[in-house]
Amino acid sequence: MADEKPKTNITSIAPGKIRVKGYDIAELMGRKSFAEVVYLILKGELPTEAEGRMMDAILTSSIDHGITPPSSLAARIIMSGGNPLNAAVAGGILTIGESHGGAIEQCARYLQEYTGRDGEPGLVAKDLLRDLSLKKIRIPGFGHRLHNVDPRTVRLFRMADELRFSGKHQRLAKEVEAAFKKDGKDLPINVDGAIAAVISDMGFDWRLGKGFFIISRTVGLVAHAYEERIRQKPMRNFGVIEHEYDGPEAREL
Amino acid sequence: MADEKPKTNITSIAPGKIRVKGYDIAELMGRKSFAEVVYLILKGELPTEAEGRMMDAILTSSIDHGITPPSSLAARIIMSGGNPLNAAVAGGILTIGESHGGAIEQCARYLQEYTGRDGEPGLVAKDLLRDLSLKKIRIPGFGHRLHNVDPRTVRLFRMADELRFSGKHQRLAKEVEAAFKKDGKDLPINVDGAIAAVISDMGFDWRLGKGFFIISRTVGLVAHAYEERIRQKPMRNFGVIEHEYDGPEAREL
Amino acid sequence: MADEKPKTNITSIAPGKIRVKGYDIAELMGRKSFAEVVYLILKGELPTEAEGRMMDAILTSSIDHGITPPSSLAARIIMSGGNPLNAAVAGGILTIGESHGGAIEQCARYLQEYTGRDGEPGLVAKDLLRDLSLKKIRIPGFGHRLHNVDPRTVRLFRMADELRFSGKHQRLAKEVEAAFKKDGKDLPINVDGAIAAVISDMGFDWRLGKGFFIISRTVGLVAHAYEERIRQKPMRNFGVIEHEYDGPEAREL
Amino acid sequence: MADEKPKTNITSIAPGKIRVKGYDIAELMGRKSFAEVVYLILKGELPTEAEGRMMDAILTSSIDHGITPPSSLAARIIMSGGNPLNAAVAGGILTIGESHGGAIEQCARYLQEYTGRDGEPGLVAKDLLRDLSLKKIRIPGFGHRLHNVDPRTVRLFRMADELRFSGKHQRLAKEVEAAFKKDGKDLPINVDGAIAAVISDMGFDWRLGKGFFIISRTVGLVAHAYEERIRQKPMRNFGVIEHEYDGPEAREL
């Protein structure tokens, strides 16, 4: 038996009755959008209409990025090995680490820590960059290998502005971008950084940062695993035949 | 290099431009709900308003079922072992097999195969049950260990009715339930069966069945993994201390 | 609380005492080889010296196959995304499905089922191939994309011969190969098929077939994930940039 | 195409020839034990006889710890959900995080860092404990919830002594234990700490620490997943029905 009864504040279950954060799930169905219920389950309260729309946009922003990201690739490779859909999606989610999607969590953490400090946002941004520089950490959420201006970032910030969610975290993020520019570095806020700033201004704990990406990208992973299943042969070549062996030469026992 | 260039019809990527099924992702953000974009990516076209609302309800229906299902438990155990959020969620998704969530896929498969047959739905239902009985397969999507009347099933069918998605797959599913009842078996359509019937009537391939459950439940898994992290001690007892060892007695080498 | 106490016959635990299949683990350490203890835990009894040597050879045979198999690739992609070693190895193991490593399980299943039949091995082999042909199943464990003569197969069969483990399953497998040859098909027994035949002759349940591959290949996966970590940059290109998008053309909302 | 050809020094593959660290795999089979080939692949060179025996003991030490550890539990839950063996084992491996098995890696890291310092081992041990205390980190690899004297630890150290692998890392680990004792803390070196010290004295990189545990425990996970499949019903109760919901009370939309 467990040490003590574990506690949960998410969902209560009784025969014929399922309540998510106190609300009857059958009532939520049809009256609240999926994104609103995602907000409810992560935040504990139902969103305002504006919060709900922002949530829709955030979840849509990371829904897919094509066939090349590590997550799509891993999901396809697992499907190609002859496995069920859930194994493929799980493998895709496993790739979402510090260097892929994890930036949301880390960026939100820094933004939440440093906005707690006194001082002008511009000065706080400099403090943040100096502190990270001393630790030899590059701030996550800035720069993108492909998109110079990320259309998702632009859209998220414009919506946040219109819906009145532009707060101190977005301000700090923009000051960081400006500080980079002043130093001649072209490291614009990327979509991870934008999500980090917006969810921070909406009051979400940074520890949930990667969760937004996971919830969103799972949809793309289902689509890629499904496409692999219906359009490709099992065990196809994933393109890494060309490599170089530089280990020990042939030798005898 | 790969045998040939792999093809994908999901998302096209170019610097500064991401198009999901042809639509600019920045345009979708803020103008379409997340559930509508999920529909788009799985079906290839944007939903009507009614289809979008149905999608919201389906995705909400499986969002969480508390702390006890295998998926919640696995996600919490992995988090408890000191792992990142993505590993915990991936482990939760791994549990979603033939006996947990997989019923949607299998049930949708039977419904889609048998609605292709000629004859009265009542007779087709009998054929289906007889065929499965010969193969000693219990039809998935019927019966629930806890909920005698599942409120989610009732709600899904009522919405499908109001929104005019009640088609031949739901009819067949109800005939199966009726056939069970006539035989004195209390095996009502459960939420997996209801989703299977509704997505089949909406025109989704049964191979995507488990995908709906995965997309929906991932949200609950993020919530459980997060709650485990912030409310529980690492490596807590998950309640299986009491067990019986019935292997070989102590013996010497 | 659980319905009833679960039972296990693998390992008994008490303070200061761990017994695997009845043997004190501290006694096994240093007196039995790892492969012998693997045999013990999977079979329930310690192996003879010959069985132990065969086990060493089987586990060595699948330990690694370089950088290109799906399992190595998935493990490296996950490591590259910035994840811990266990997530990378888990992802590699997820690829080991019906089309990659899973052949051992399926091949062993057919060999174990058909050796139970009466008749000359040559005739049984024909029955097996005819039955599978009717079901449009290609027998797993035969043919290899790269190795025409697989050196591991040759070695396993020679050792099985010397150590007196050549039994009816290996005979049937060789008859299947011969039947293919007679039909002009070059489908030699591959390493999966050889392992399937040898473990069947050693008395292992076919349901453990994939387990041998998993135990063995996990070693290679640790090596690949580790090499990725220490020799490669995070988020490197895994070689699938070149692909073709053939979905809907750009369109407006 | 990839940025450049990736390099690997593990295994070279050519038609009919597989070489692990330069050695023909068919030659290794039957002439070297599995544990010796594990050593080869992780270290780059074949072990001496003593190193091979030590390797056998290390890999045997963590092979299984019964039905209760997070890894066994997760593997069984996934199997119980109706999934293939590889998914169950992968889920078990996912649990092996910082708080379960991960201690080997972290403990080996500290031992390798601090043995590089000048000074008496006893003083270095005090430095190490003081440094970790300042960072509020409890040193991993010491203390066990169940075994006061862990028989595996005793055995590993005795073998290391007999086989002449007792070096500075084991000395430092013992000084740490002694320092705890002097402070009235009963935190004996546990099996993770013992493995960490021994593999460090054998010259393995601490980054491989978790790898030893993964390779070893994978065997137990195969056994547990298999036992779950053949001895238990799908979707059985894993014993966490009793819990407390302490979230929002029932409320209306």
Short mmCIF file of N, CA, C and O in Angstrom, two decimals, chain B residues 16-106:
data_model
loop_
_atom_site.label_atom_id
_atom_site.label_comp_id
_atom_site.label_asym_id
_atom_site.label_seq_id
_atom_site.Cartn_x
_atom_site.Cartn_y
_atom_site.Cartn_z
N GLY B 16 10.58 31.99 -43.46
CA GLY B 16 9.54 32.98 -43.21
C GLY B 16 8.13 32.55 -43.59
O GLY B 16 7.20 33.35 -43.51
N LYS B 17 7.95 31.31 -44.01
CA LYS B 17 6.61 30.87 -44.44
C LYS B 17 6.37 29.40 -44.10
O LYS B 17 7.08 28.51 -44.55
N ILE B 18 5.35 29.17 -43.28
CA ILE B 18 4.97 27.81 -42.90
C ILE B 18 3.52 27.62 -43.32
O ILE B 18 2.65 28.38 -42.89
N ARG B 19 3.28 26.65 -44.19
CA ARG B 19 1.91 26.43 -44.65
C ARG B 19 1.44 25.02 -44.26
O ARG B 19 2.05 24.04 -44.63
N VAL B 20 0.34 24.96 -43.50
CA VAL B 20 -0.24 23.69 -43.10
C VAL B 20 -1.38 23.37 -44.06
O VAL B 20 -2.35 24.13 -44.13
N LYS B 21 -1.22 22.30 -44.81
CA LYS B 21 -2.23 21.92 -45.82
C LYS B 21 -2.54 23.12 -46.73
O LYS B 21 -3.69 23.33 -47.13
N GLY B 22 -1.52 23.91 -47.00
CA GLY B 22 -1.67 25.03 -47.92
C GLY B 22 -1.98 26.36 -47.26
O GLY B 22 -1.80 27.42 -47.87
N TYR B 23 -2.44 26.34 -46.02
CA TYR B 23 -2.80 27.59 -45.33
C TYR B 23 -1.62 28.13 -44.53
O TYR B 23 -0.97 27.38 -43.79
N ASP B 24 -1.38 29.41 -44.63
CA ASP B 24 -0.34 30.09 -43.86
C ASP B 24 -0.65 29.94 -42.36
O ASP B 24 -1.73 30.33 -41.90
N ILE B 25 0.30 29.38 -41.62
CA ILE B 25 0.03 29.11 -40.21
C ILE B 25 -0.26 30.40 -39.44
O ILE B 25 -1.06 30.41 -38.50
N ALA B 26 0.35 31.50 -39.87
CA ALA B 26 0.12 32.77 -39.17
C ALA B 26 -1.30 33.28 -39.42
O ALA B 26 -1.86 34.02 -38.60
N GLU B 27 -1.88 32.87 -40.55
CA GLU B 27 -3.28 33.23 -40.83
C GLU B 27 -4.24 32.37 -40.00
O GLU B 27 -5.29 32.83 -39.55
N LEU B 28 -3.86 31.10 -39.85
CA LEU B 28 -4.71 30.20 -39.06
C LEU B 28 -4.76 30.65 -37.60
O LEU B 28 -5.82 30.60 -36.96
N MET B 29 -3.62 31.10 -37.10
CA MET B 29 -3.54 31.55 -35.71
C MET B 29 -4.45 32.76 -35.50
O MET B 29 -4.28 33.78 -36.15
N GLY B 30 -5.40 32.61 -34.59
CA GLY B 30 -6.28 33.74 -34.28
C GLY B 30 -7.55 33.74 -35.10
O GLY B 30 -8.53 34.39 -34.73
N ARG B 31 -7.54 33.03 -36.23
CA ARG B 31 -8.75 33.01 -37.04
C ARG B 31 -9.43 31.65 -37.01
O ARG B 31 -10.62 31.54 -37.32
N LYS B 32 -8.68 30.62 -36.69
CA LYS B 32 -9.26 29.29 -36.57
C LYS B 32 -8.92 28.75 -35.17
O LYS B 32 -7.85 29.05 -34.63
N SER B 33 -9.84 27.97 -34.62
CA SER B 33 -9.56 27.41 -33.30
C SER B 33 -8.55 26.27 -33.44
O SER B 33 -8.34 25.73 -34.53
N PHE B 34 -7.92 25.91 -32.32
CA PHE B 34 -6.96 24.80 -32.34
C PHE B 34 -7.63 23.53 -32.85
O PHE B 34 -7.08 22.83 -33.71
N ALA B 35 -8.83 23.25 -32.37
CA ALA B 35 -9.53 22.03 -32.79
C ALA B 35 -9.79 22.04 -34.30
O ALA B 35 -9.74 21.00 -34.96
N GLU B 36 -10.06 23.22 -34.85
CA GLU B 36 -10.28 23.31 -36.29
C GLU B 36 -8.99 23.00 -37.06
O GLU B 36 -9.02 22.37 -38.12
N VAL B 37 -7.86 23.44 -36.51
CA VAL B 37 -6.59 23.17 -37.19
C VAL B 37 -6.20 21.69 -37.03
O VAL B 37 -5.61 21.09 -37.92
N VAL B 38 -6.57 21.10 -35.88
CA VAL B 38 -6.37 19.65 -35.73
C VAL B 38 -7.16 18.92 -36.82
O VAL B 38 -6.64 18.02 -37.49
N TYR B 39 -8.39 19.34 -37.01
CA TYR B 39 -9.24 18.74 -38.06
C TYR B 39 -8.57 18.91 -39.43
O TYR B 39 -8.45 17.95 -40.20
N LEU B 40 -8.11 20.12 -39.70
CA LEU B 40 -7.45 20.41 -40.98
C LEU B 40 -6.27 19.47 -41.23
O LEU B 40 -6.13 18.89 -42.31
N ILE B 41 -5.44 19.31 -40.21
CA ILE B 41 -4.20 18.54 -40.41
C ILE B 41 -4.49 17.05 -40.55
O ILE B 41 -3.79 16.33 -41.26
N LEU B 42 -5.55 16.58 -39.92
CA LEU B 42 -5.88 15.15 -40.01
C LEU B 42 -6.75 14.83 -41.21
O LEU B 42 -6.73 13.72 -41.73
N LYS B 43 -7.52 15.82 -41.68
CA LYS B 43 -8.51 15.54 -42.72
C LYS B 43 -8.11 16.16 -44.06
O LYS B 43 -8.58 15.74 -45.12
N GLY B 44 -7.29 17.20 -44.01
CA GLY B 44 -6.84 17.83 -45.25
C GLY B 44 -7.61 19.08 -45.63
O GLY B 44 -7.16 19.87 -46.45
N GLU B 45 -8.80 19.26 -45.04
CA GLU B 45 -9.61 20.45 -45.32
C GLU B 45 -10.09 21.06 -44.00
O GLU B 45 -10.21 20.36 -43.00
N LEU B 46 -10.39 22.35 -44.04
CA LEU B 46 -10.94 23.00 -42.85
C LEU B 46 -12.35 22.48 -42.59
O LEU B 46 -13.08 22.16 -43.52
N PRO B 47 -12.74 22.41 -41.33
CA PRO B 47 -14.08 21.91 -41.00
C PRO B 47 -15.13 23.00 -41.20
O PRO B 47 -14.82 24.19 -41.19
N THR B 48 -16.37 22.58 -41.38
CA THR B 48 -17.49 23.52 -41.27
C THR B 48 -17.59 23.91 -39.79
O THR B 48 -16.92 23.32 -38.94
N GLU B 49 -18.47 24.86 -39.49
CA GLU B 49 -18.58 25.26 -38.09
C GLU B 49 -19.07 24.09 -37.25
O GLU B 49 -18.58 23.86 -36.14
N ALA B 50 -20.01 23.32 -37.80
CA ALA B 50 -20.54 22.17 -37.06
C ALA B 50 -19.45 21.12 -36.83
O ALA B 50 -19.31 20.58 -35.73
N GLU B 51 -18.67 20.86 -37.87
CA GLU B 51 -17.57 19.89 -37.72
C GLU B 51 -16.56 20.37 -36.68
O GLU B 51 -16.03 19.58 -35.90
N GLY B 52 -16.31 21.66 -36.68
CA GLY B 52 -15.38 22.22 -35.70
C GLY B 52 -15.89 22.04 -34.28
O GLY B 52 -15.13 21.68 -33.38
N ARG B 53 -17.18 22.27 -34.07
CA ARG B 53 -17.74 22.12 -32.72
C ARG B 53 -17.70 20.66 -32.28
O ARG B 53 -17.41 20.35 -31.12
N MET B 54 -18.00 19.76 -33.23
CA MET B 54 -17.95 18.33 -32.91
C MET B 54 -16.53 17.94 -32.52
O MET B 54 -16.32 17.17 -31.58
N MET B 55 -15.58 18.46 -33.26
CA MET B 55 -14.16 18.19 -32.99
C MET B 55 -13.78 18.65 -31.58
O MET B 55 -13.10 17.93 -30.85
N ASP B 56 -14.22 19.85 -31.22
CA ASP B 56 -13.96 20.36 -29.86
C ASP B 56 -14.49 19.37 -28.81
O ASP B 56 -13.82 19.08 -27.82
N ALA B 57 -15.70 18.87 -29.05
CA ALA B 57 -16.32 17.98 -28.06
C ALA B 57 -15.58 16.64 -27.98
O ALA B 57 -15.35 16.11 -26.90
N ILE B 58 -15.19 16.11 -29.14
CA ILE B 58 -14.47 14.82 -29.16
C ILE B 58 -13.15 14.96 -28.42
O ILE B 58 -12.80 14.13 -27.58
N LEU B 59 -12.40 16.01 -28.73
CA LEU B 59 -11.09 16.18 -28.10
C LEU B 59 -11.23 16.44 -26.61
O LEU B 59 -10.39 16.02 -25.81
N THR B 60 -12.29 17.13 -26.21
CA THR B 60 -12.50 17.38 -24.78
C THR B 60 -12.87 16.09 -24.05
O THR B 60 -12.47 15.88 -22.90
N SER B 61 -13.60 15.21 -24.73
CA SER B 61 -14.16 14.03 -24.04
C SER B 61 -13.11 13.14 -23.39
O SER B 61 -13.36 12.54 -22.35
N SER B 62 -11.93 13.02 -23.99
CA SER B 62 -10.92 12.10 -23.45
C SER B 62 -9.76 12.82 -22.79
O SER B 62 -8.72 12.23 -22.53
N ILE B 63 -9.93 14.10 -22.49
CA ILE B 63 -8.80 14.92 -22.02
C ILE B 63 -8.19 14.40 -20.72
O ILE B 63 -6.99 14.52 -20.51
N ASP B 64 -9.00 13.81 -19.85
CA ASP B 64 -8.43 13.25 -18.62
C ASP B 64 -9.44 12.33 -17.96
O ASP B 64 -10.66 12.50 -18.11
N HIS B 65 -8.93 11.35 -17.23
CA HIS B 65 -9.80 10.45 -16.47
C HIS B 65 -9.19 10.19 -15.09
O HIS B 65 -9.26 9.08 -14.55
N GLY B 66 -8.54 11.23 -14.55
CA GLY B 66 -8.03 11.13 -13.19
C GLY B 66 -6.70 10.41 -13.07
O GLY B 66 -6.01 10.16 -14.06
N ILE B 67 -6.38 10.04 -11.84
CA ILE B 67 -5.05 9.57 -11.48
C ILE B 67 -4.86 8.07 -11.71
O ILE B 67 -3.75 7.58 -11.73
N THR B 68 -5.96 7.33 -11.93
CA THR B 68 -5.84 5.87 -11.93
C THR B 68 -5.58 5.19 -13.28
O THR B 68 -5.07 4.08 -13.28
N PRO B 69 -5.91 5.78 -14.43
CA PRO B 69 -5.65 5.03 -15.67
C PRO B 69 -4.16 4.76 -15.87
O PRO B 69 -3.31 5.50 -15.36
N PRO B 70 -3.84 3.68 -16.59
CA PRO B 70 -2.44 3.32 -16.84
C PRO B 70 -1.61 4.49 -17.36
O PRO B 70 -0.45 4.64 -16.96
N SER B 71 -2.20 5.32 -18.21
CA SER B 71 -1.42 6.40 -18.81
C SER B 71 -1.01 7.44 -17.76
O SER B 71 0.14 7.87 -17.74
N SER B 72 -1.94 7.83 -16.88
CA SER B 72 -1.59 8.79 -15.83
C SER B 72 -0.52 8.20 -14.92
O SER B 72 0.44 8.86 -14.53
N LEU B 73 -0.73 6.93 -14.58
CA LEU B 73 0.16 6.27 -13.65
C LEU B 73 1.58 6.18 -14.21
O LEU B 73 2.56 6.51 -13.53
N ALA B 74 1.69 5.77 -15.47
CA ALA B 74 3.02 5.64 -16.08
C ALA B 74 3.71 7.00 -16.16
O ALA B 74 4.90 7.12 -15.85
N ALA B 75 2.96 8.03 -16.53
CA ALA B 75 3.56 9.37 -16.63
C ALA B 75 4.08 9.82 -15.27
O ALA B 75 5.17 10.38 -15.15
N ARG B 76 3.30 9.55 -14.22
CA ARG B 76 3.72 9.95 -12.87
C ARG B 76 4.93 9.16 -12.39
O ARG B 76 5.84 9.70 -11.75
N ILE B 77 4.95 7.86 -12.68
CA ILE B 77 6.08 7.03 -12.25
C ILE B 77 7.37 7.52 -12.90
O ILE B 77 8.42 7.60 -12.26
N ILE B 78 7.29 7.85 -14.19
CA ILE B 78 8.49 8.32 -14.89
C ILE B 78 8.93 9.67 -14.34
O ILE B 78 10.11 9.90 -14.11
N MET B 79 7.98 10.56 -14.10
CA MET B 79 8.33 11.85 -13.50
C MET B 79 8.97 11.63 -12.14
O MET B 79 9.95 12.28 -11.79
N SER B 80 8.40 10.70 -11.38
CA SER B 80 8.88 10.42 -10.03
C SER B 80 10.31 9.88 -10.02
O SER B 80 11.03 10.02 -9.04
N GLY B 81 10.73 9.27 -11.13
CA GLY B 81 12.09 8.73 -11.24
C GLY B 81 13.12 9.82 -11.53
O GLY B 81 14.31 9.54 -11.61
N GLY B 82 12.63 11.07 -11.69
CA GLY B 82 13.57 12.17 -11.93
C GLY B 82 13.85 12.39 -13.40
O GLY B 82 15.01 12.43 -13.82
N ASN B 83 12.80 12.53 -14.19
CA ASN B 83 12.95 12.68 -15.63
C ASN B 83 12.25 13.94 -16.14
O ASN B 83 11.38 14.47 -15.46
N PRO B 84 12.60 14.38 -17.35
CA PRO B 84 11.95 15.58 -17.89
C PRO B 84 10.50 15.31 -18.30
O PRO B 84 10.10 14.16 -18.51
N LEU B 85 9.73 16.39 -18.43
CA LEU B 85 8.30 16.30 -18.75
C LEU B 85 8.03 15.48 -20.01
O LEU B 85 7.08 14.68 -20.05
N ASN B 86 8.86 15.66 -21.04
CA ASN B 86 8.58 14.94 -22.29
C ASN B 86 8.72 13.43 -22.11
O ASN B 86 7.95 12.66 -22.70
N ALA B 87 9.67 12.98 -21.28
CA ALA B 87 9.81 11.55 -21.05
C ALA B 87 8.58 11.01 -20.33
O ALA B 87 8.08 9.92 -20.65
N ALA B 88 8.06 11.77 -19.38
CA ALA B 88 6.88 11.33 -18.63
C ALA B 88 5.66 11.22 -19.55
O ALA B 88 4.92 10.23 -19.51
N VAL B 89 5.45 12.24 -20.38
CA VAL B 89 4.30 12.21 -21.28
C VAL B 89 4.46 11.07 -22.30
O VAL B 89 3.50 10.35 -22.59
N ALA B 90 5.67 10.89 -22.80
CA ALA B 90 5.91 9.81 -23.76
C ALA B 90 5.57 8.46 -23.13
O ALA B 90 4.94 7.60 -23.77
N GLY B 91 5.97 8.26 -21.89
CA GLY B 91 5.67 7.00 -21.21
C GLY B 91 4.17 6.81 -21.04
O GLY B 91 3.65 5.70 -21.19
N GLY B 92 3.47 7.89 -20.76
CA GLY B 92 2.01 7.80 -20.65
C GLY B 92 1.39 7.38 -21.97
O GLY B 92 0.51 6.52 -22.02
N ILE B 93 1.88 7.96 -23.04
CA ILE B 93 1.35 7.64 -24.37
C ILE B 93 1.67 6.19 -24.75
O ILE B 93 0.88 5.53 -25.43
N LEU B 94 2.81 5.69 -24.27
CA LEU B 94 3.16 4.30 -24.57
C LEU B 94 2.12 3.31 -24.05
O LEU B 94 1.95 2.23 -24.60
N THR B 95 1.43 3.67 -22.97
CA THR B 95 0.44 2.73 -22.42
C THR B 95 -0.80 2.59 -23.31
O THR B 95 -1.56 1.65 -23.15
N ILE B 96 -1.00 3.57 -24.20
CA ILE B 96 -2.25 3.62 -24.97
C ILE B 96 -2.26 2.55 -26.06
O ILE B 96 -2.04 2.81 -27.23
N GLY B 97 -2.46 1.30 -25.61
CA GLY B 97 -2.40 0.15 -26.50
C GLY B 97 -3.77 -0.42 -26.79
O GLY B 97 -4.79 0.25 -26.63
N GLU B 98 -3.76 -1.66 -27.20
CA GLU B 98 -5.02 -2.29 -27.61
C GLU B 98 -6.07 -2.28 -26.51
O GLU B 98 -7.26 -2.23 -26.77
N SER B 99 -5.62 -2.34 -25.24
CA SER B 99 -6.57 -2.43 -24.14
C SER B 99 -6.83 -1.10 -23.45
O SER B 99 -7.54 -1.04 -22.47
N HIS B 100 -6.22 -0.02 -23.90
CA HIS B 100 -6.39 1.29 -23.25
C HIS B 100 -6.36 2.36 -24.34
O HIS B 100 -5.30 2.76 -24.79
N GLY B 101 -7.54 2.79 -24.77
CA GLY B 101 -7.61 3.82 -25.80
C GLY B 101 -7.59 3.24 -27.20
O GLY B 101 -8.15 3.81 -28.14
N GLY B 102 -6.95 2.08 -27.35
CA GLY B 102 -6.85 1.45 -28.66
C GLY B 102 -8.20 0.99 -29.18
O GLY B 102 -8.36 0.72 -30.38
N ALA B 103 -9.18 0.94 -28.29
CA ALA B 103 -10.51 0.50 -28.69
C ALA B 103 -11.09 1.39 -29.79
O ALA B 103 -11.83 0.92 -30.66
N ILE B 104 -10.75 2.67 -29.77
CA ILE B 104 -11.30 3.57 -30.80
C ILE B 104 -10.92 3.08 -32.19
O ILE B 104 -11.76 2.95 -33.08
N GLU B 105 -9.63 2.77 -32.34
CA GLU B 105 -9.14 2.33 -33.64
C GLU B 105 -9.82 1.04 -34.09
O GLU B 105 -10.33 0.94 -35.20
N GLN B 106 -9.84 0.05 -33.20
CA GLN B 106 -10.39 -1.25 -33.58
C GLN B 106 -11.90 -1.17 -33.81
O GLN B 106 -12.44 -1.77 -34.74
#
